[in-house]
Short mmCIF file of C-alpha atoms in Angstrom, two decimals:
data_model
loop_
_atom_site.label_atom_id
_atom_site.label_comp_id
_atom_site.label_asym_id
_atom_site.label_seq_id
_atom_site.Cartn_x
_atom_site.Cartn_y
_atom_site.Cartn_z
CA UNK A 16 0.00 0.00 0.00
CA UNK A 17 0.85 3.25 -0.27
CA UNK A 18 1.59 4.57 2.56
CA UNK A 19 -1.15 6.97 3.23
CA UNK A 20 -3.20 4.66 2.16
CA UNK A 21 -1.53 2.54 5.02
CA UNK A 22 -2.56 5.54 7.96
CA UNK A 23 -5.86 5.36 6.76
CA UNK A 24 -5.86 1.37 6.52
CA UNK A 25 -4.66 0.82 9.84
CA UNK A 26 -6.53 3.89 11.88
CA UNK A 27 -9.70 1.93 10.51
CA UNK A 28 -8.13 -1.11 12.81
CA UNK A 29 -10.32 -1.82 16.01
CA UNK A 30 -7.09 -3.24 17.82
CA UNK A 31 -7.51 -4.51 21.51
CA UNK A 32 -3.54 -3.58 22.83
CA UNK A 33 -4.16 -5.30 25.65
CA UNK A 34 -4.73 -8.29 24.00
CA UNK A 35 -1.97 -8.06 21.03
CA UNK A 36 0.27 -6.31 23.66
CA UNK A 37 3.05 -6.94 20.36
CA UNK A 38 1.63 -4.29 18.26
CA UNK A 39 1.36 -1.83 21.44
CA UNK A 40 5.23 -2.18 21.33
CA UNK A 41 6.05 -1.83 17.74
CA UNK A 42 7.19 1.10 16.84
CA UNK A 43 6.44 0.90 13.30
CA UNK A 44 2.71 0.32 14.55
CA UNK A 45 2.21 3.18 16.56
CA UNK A 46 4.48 5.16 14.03
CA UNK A 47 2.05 4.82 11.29
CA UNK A 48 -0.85 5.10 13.66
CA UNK A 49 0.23 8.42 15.55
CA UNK A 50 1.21 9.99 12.37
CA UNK A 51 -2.24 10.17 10.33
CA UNK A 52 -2.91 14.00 11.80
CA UNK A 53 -0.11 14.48 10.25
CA UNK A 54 0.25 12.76 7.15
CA UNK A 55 1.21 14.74 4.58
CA UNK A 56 5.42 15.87 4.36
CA UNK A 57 7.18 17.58 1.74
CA UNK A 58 8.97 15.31 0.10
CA UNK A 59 11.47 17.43 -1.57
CA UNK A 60 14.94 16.57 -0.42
CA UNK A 61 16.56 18.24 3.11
CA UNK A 62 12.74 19.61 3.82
CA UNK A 63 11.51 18.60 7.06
CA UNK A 64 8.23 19.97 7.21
CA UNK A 65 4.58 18.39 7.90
CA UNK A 66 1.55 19.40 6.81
CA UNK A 67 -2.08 18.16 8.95
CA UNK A 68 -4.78 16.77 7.47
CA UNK A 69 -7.00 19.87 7.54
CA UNK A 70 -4.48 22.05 5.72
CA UNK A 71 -5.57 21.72 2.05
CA UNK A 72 -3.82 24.87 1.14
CA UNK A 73 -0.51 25.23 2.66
CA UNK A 74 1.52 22.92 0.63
CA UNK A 75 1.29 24.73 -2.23
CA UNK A 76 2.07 28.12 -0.43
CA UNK A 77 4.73 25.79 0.91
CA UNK A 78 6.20 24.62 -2.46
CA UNK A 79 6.34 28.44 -3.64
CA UNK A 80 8.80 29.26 -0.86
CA UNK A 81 11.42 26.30 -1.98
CA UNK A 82 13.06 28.69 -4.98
CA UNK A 83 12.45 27.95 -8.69
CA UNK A 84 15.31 26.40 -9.81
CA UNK A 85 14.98 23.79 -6.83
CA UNK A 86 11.18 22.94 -7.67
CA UNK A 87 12.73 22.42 -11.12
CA UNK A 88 15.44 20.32 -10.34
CA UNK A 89 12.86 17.94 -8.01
CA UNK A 90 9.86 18.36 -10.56
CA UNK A 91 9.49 14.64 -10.48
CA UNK A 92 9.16 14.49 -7.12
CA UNK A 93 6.49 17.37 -6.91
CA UNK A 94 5.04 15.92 -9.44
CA UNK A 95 4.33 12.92 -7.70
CA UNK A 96 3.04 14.70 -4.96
CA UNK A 97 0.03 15.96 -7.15
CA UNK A 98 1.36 19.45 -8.11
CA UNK A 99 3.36 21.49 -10.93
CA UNK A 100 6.82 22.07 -10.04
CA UNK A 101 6.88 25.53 -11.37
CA UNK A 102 3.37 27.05 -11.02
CA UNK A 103 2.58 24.86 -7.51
CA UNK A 104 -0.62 24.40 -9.25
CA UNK A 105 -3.04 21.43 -8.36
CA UNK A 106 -2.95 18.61 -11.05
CA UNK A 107 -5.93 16.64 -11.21
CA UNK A 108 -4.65 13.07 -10.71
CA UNK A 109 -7.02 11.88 -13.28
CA UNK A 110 -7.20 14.07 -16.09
CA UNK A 111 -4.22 16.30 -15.19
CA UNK A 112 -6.38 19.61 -15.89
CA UNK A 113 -4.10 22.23 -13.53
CA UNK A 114 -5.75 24.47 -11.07
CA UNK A 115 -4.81 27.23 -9.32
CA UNK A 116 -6.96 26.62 -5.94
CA UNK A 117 -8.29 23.84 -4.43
CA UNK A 118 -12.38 24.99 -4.12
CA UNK A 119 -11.75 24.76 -8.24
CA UNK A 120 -10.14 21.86 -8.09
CA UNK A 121 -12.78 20.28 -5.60
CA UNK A 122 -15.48 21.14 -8.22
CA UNK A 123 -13.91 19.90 -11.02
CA UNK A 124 -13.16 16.92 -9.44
CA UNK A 125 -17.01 16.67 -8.06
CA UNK A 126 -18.75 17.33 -11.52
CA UNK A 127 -16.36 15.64 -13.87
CA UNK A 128 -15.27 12.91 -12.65
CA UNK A 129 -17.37 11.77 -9.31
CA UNK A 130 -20.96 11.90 -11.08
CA UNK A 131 -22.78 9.70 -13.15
CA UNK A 132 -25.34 12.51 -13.25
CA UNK A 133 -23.68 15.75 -12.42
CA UNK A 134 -26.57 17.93 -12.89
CA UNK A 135 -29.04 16.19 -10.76
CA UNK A 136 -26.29 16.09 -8.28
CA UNK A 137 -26.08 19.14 -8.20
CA UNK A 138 -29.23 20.03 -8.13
CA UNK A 139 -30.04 17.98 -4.88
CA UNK A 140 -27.24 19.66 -3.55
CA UNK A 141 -28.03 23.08 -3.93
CA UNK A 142 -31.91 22.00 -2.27
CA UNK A 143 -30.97 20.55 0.34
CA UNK A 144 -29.21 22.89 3.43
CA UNK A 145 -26.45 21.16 5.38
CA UNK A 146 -26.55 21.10 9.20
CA UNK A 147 -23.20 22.80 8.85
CA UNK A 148 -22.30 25.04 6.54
CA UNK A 149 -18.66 25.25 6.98
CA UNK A 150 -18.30 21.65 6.67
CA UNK A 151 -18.18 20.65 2.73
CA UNK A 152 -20.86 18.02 1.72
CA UNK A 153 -19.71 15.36 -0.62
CA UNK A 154 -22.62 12.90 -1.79
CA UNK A 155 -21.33 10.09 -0.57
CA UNK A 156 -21.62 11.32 3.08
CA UNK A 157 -24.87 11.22 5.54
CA UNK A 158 -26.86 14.01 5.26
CA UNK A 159 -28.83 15.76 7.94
CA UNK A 160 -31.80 18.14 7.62
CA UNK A 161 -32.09 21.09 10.42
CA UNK A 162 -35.03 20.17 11.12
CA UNK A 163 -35.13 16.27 10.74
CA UNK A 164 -37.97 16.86 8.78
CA UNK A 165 -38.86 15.21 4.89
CA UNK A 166 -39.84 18.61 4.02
CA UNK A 167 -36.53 19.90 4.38
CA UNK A 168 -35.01 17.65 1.57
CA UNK A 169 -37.45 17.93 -1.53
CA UNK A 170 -35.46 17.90 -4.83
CA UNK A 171 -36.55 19.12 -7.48
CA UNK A 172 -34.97 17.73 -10.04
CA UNK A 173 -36.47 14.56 -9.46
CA UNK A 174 -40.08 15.89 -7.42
CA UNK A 175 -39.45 14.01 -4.54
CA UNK A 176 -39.28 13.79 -0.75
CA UNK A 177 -36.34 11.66 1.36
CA UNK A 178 -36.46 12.23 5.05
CA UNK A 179 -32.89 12.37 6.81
CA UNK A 180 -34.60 9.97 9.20
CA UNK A 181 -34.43 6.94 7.31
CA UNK A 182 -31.84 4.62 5.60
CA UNK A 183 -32.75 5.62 1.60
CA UNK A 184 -31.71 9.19 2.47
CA UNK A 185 -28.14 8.32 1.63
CA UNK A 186 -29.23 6.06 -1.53
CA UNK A 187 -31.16 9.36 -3.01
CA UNK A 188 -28.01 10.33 -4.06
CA UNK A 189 -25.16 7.93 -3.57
CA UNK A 190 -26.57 6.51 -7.32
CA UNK A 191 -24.47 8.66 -8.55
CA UNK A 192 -21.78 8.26 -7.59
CA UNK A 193 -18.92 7.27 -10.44
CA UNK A 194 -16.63 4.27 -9.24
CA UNK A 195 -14.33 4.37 -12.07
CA UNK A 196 -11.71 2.38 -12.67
CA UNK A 197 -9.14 5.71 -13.55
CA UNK A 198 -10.65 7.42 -10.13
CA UNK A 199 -9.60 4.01 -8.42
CA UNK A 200 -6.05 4.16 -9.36
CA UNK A 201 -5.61 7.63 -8.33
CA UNK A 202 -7.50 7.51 -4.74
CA UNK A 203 -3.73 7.49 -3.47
CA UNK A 204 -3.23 10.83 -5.30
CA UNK A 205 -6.72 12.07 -4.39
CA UNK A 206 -6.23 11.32 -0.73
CA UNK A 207 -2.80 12.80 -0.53
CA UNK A 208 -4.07 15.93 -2.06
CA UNK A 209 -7.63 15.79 -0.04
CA UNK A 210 -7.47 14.07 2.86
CA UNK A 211 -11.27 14.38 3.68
CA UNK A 212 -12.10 12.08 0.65
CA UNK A 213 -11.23 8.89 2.86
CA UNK A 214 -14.39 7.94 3.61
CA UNK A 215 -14.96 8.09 0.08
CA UNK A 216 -16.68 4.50 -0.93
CA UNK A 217 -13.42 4.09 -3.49
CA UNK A 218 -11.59 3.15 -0.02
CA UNK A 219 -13.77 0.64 0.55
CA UNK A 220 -11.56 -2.09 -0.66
CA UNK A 221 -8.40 -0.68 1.63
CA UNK A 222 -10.48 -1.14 4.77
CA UNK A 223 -9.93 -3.83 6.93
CA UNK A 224 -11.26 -7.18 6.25
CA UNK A 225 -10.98 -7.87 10.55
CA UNK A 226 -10.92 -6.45 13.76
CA UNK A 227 -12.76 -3.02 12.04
CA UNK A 228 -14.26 -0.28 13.57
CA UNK A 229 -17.83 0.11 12.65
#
């Protein structure tokens, strides 16, 4: 695995140290455990510094510090990171469209390449108002009304009603979702560059198979 995909495999471990009292001394274990907040480093060479989880921006405002001729000189290695050694511009691991900030980069990767149906999508989206507003809502993720109430989540692109108090509010959109085989090989990429994709359903298969938290 790669190894972010390796923080997010094992955080998803339900582990019982007391009872593998092994792992709680291995310090590659706990290593790759502890180190999910902050899973993201520079990878240029001689640069030291770590970059959390939440921090969606700061690399690139990072990479533009490191001077031109040095992004140049490690362009492969920037490139690999998901960015453009001389610009610090996203790439999109997909279709390698470059973007200059991440909401654009979030919406291109959204309507292009996430949706079966990107304009009901959408469309449900803009209907429906998130509990909070601060927090992004991907369509793969529970939704919650303010009010709890099936009159809170009409959508009109289709005419209908799902409450947020049953299962099939999640299916009224998760249909169209797009599982890809291209956005499957770059959920490495995608998750290095956005860590709140991982609970993504494109993870699915990198969860563990036992001992899982539910």
């Amino acid at each position: 695995m790669p190894l972010n995909i390796l923080r997010f495999h094992v955080r998803n471990h339900d582990v019982d140290l007391n009872r593998h009292p092994a792992l709680g001394a291995s310090a590659d274990f706990l290593k790759v455990l502890r180190s999910f907040s902050m899973a993201r480093k520079c990878d240029l060479k001689k640069c030291k510094r770590w970059f959390g989880t939440e921090d969606t921006s700061s690399i690139q405002q990072h990479l533009l510090q490191h001077s031109d001729t040095d992004r140049r000189a490690q362009g492969e290695i920037i490139k690999n990171i998901g960015y453009d050694p001389v610009t610090a511009d996203i790439v999109c691991p997909i279709c390698d469209q470059h973007f200059s900030r991440f909401p654009q980069f979030l919406l291109h990767l959204e309507n292009h390449h996430l949706t079966t149906e990107a304009v009901y999508w959408f469309s449900f989206k803009g209907d429906i108002t998130p509990d909070d507003k601060s927090i992004t809502q991907y369509m793969w993720r529970g939704w919650h009304c303010m009010d709890g109430g099936s009159e809170e989540c009409y959508c009109r692109h289709c005419g209908d009603y799902a409450s947020s108090q049953t299962n099939t509010w999640i299916d009224h959109h998760l249909g169209f979702l797009s599982m890809a085989d291209d956005i499957k090989a770059a959920r490495a990429c995608i998750l290095r560059l956005i860590p709140a994709f991982e609970d993504h359903p494109i993870y699915e298969a990198d969860m563990p198979t036992v001992h899982r938290i539910v």
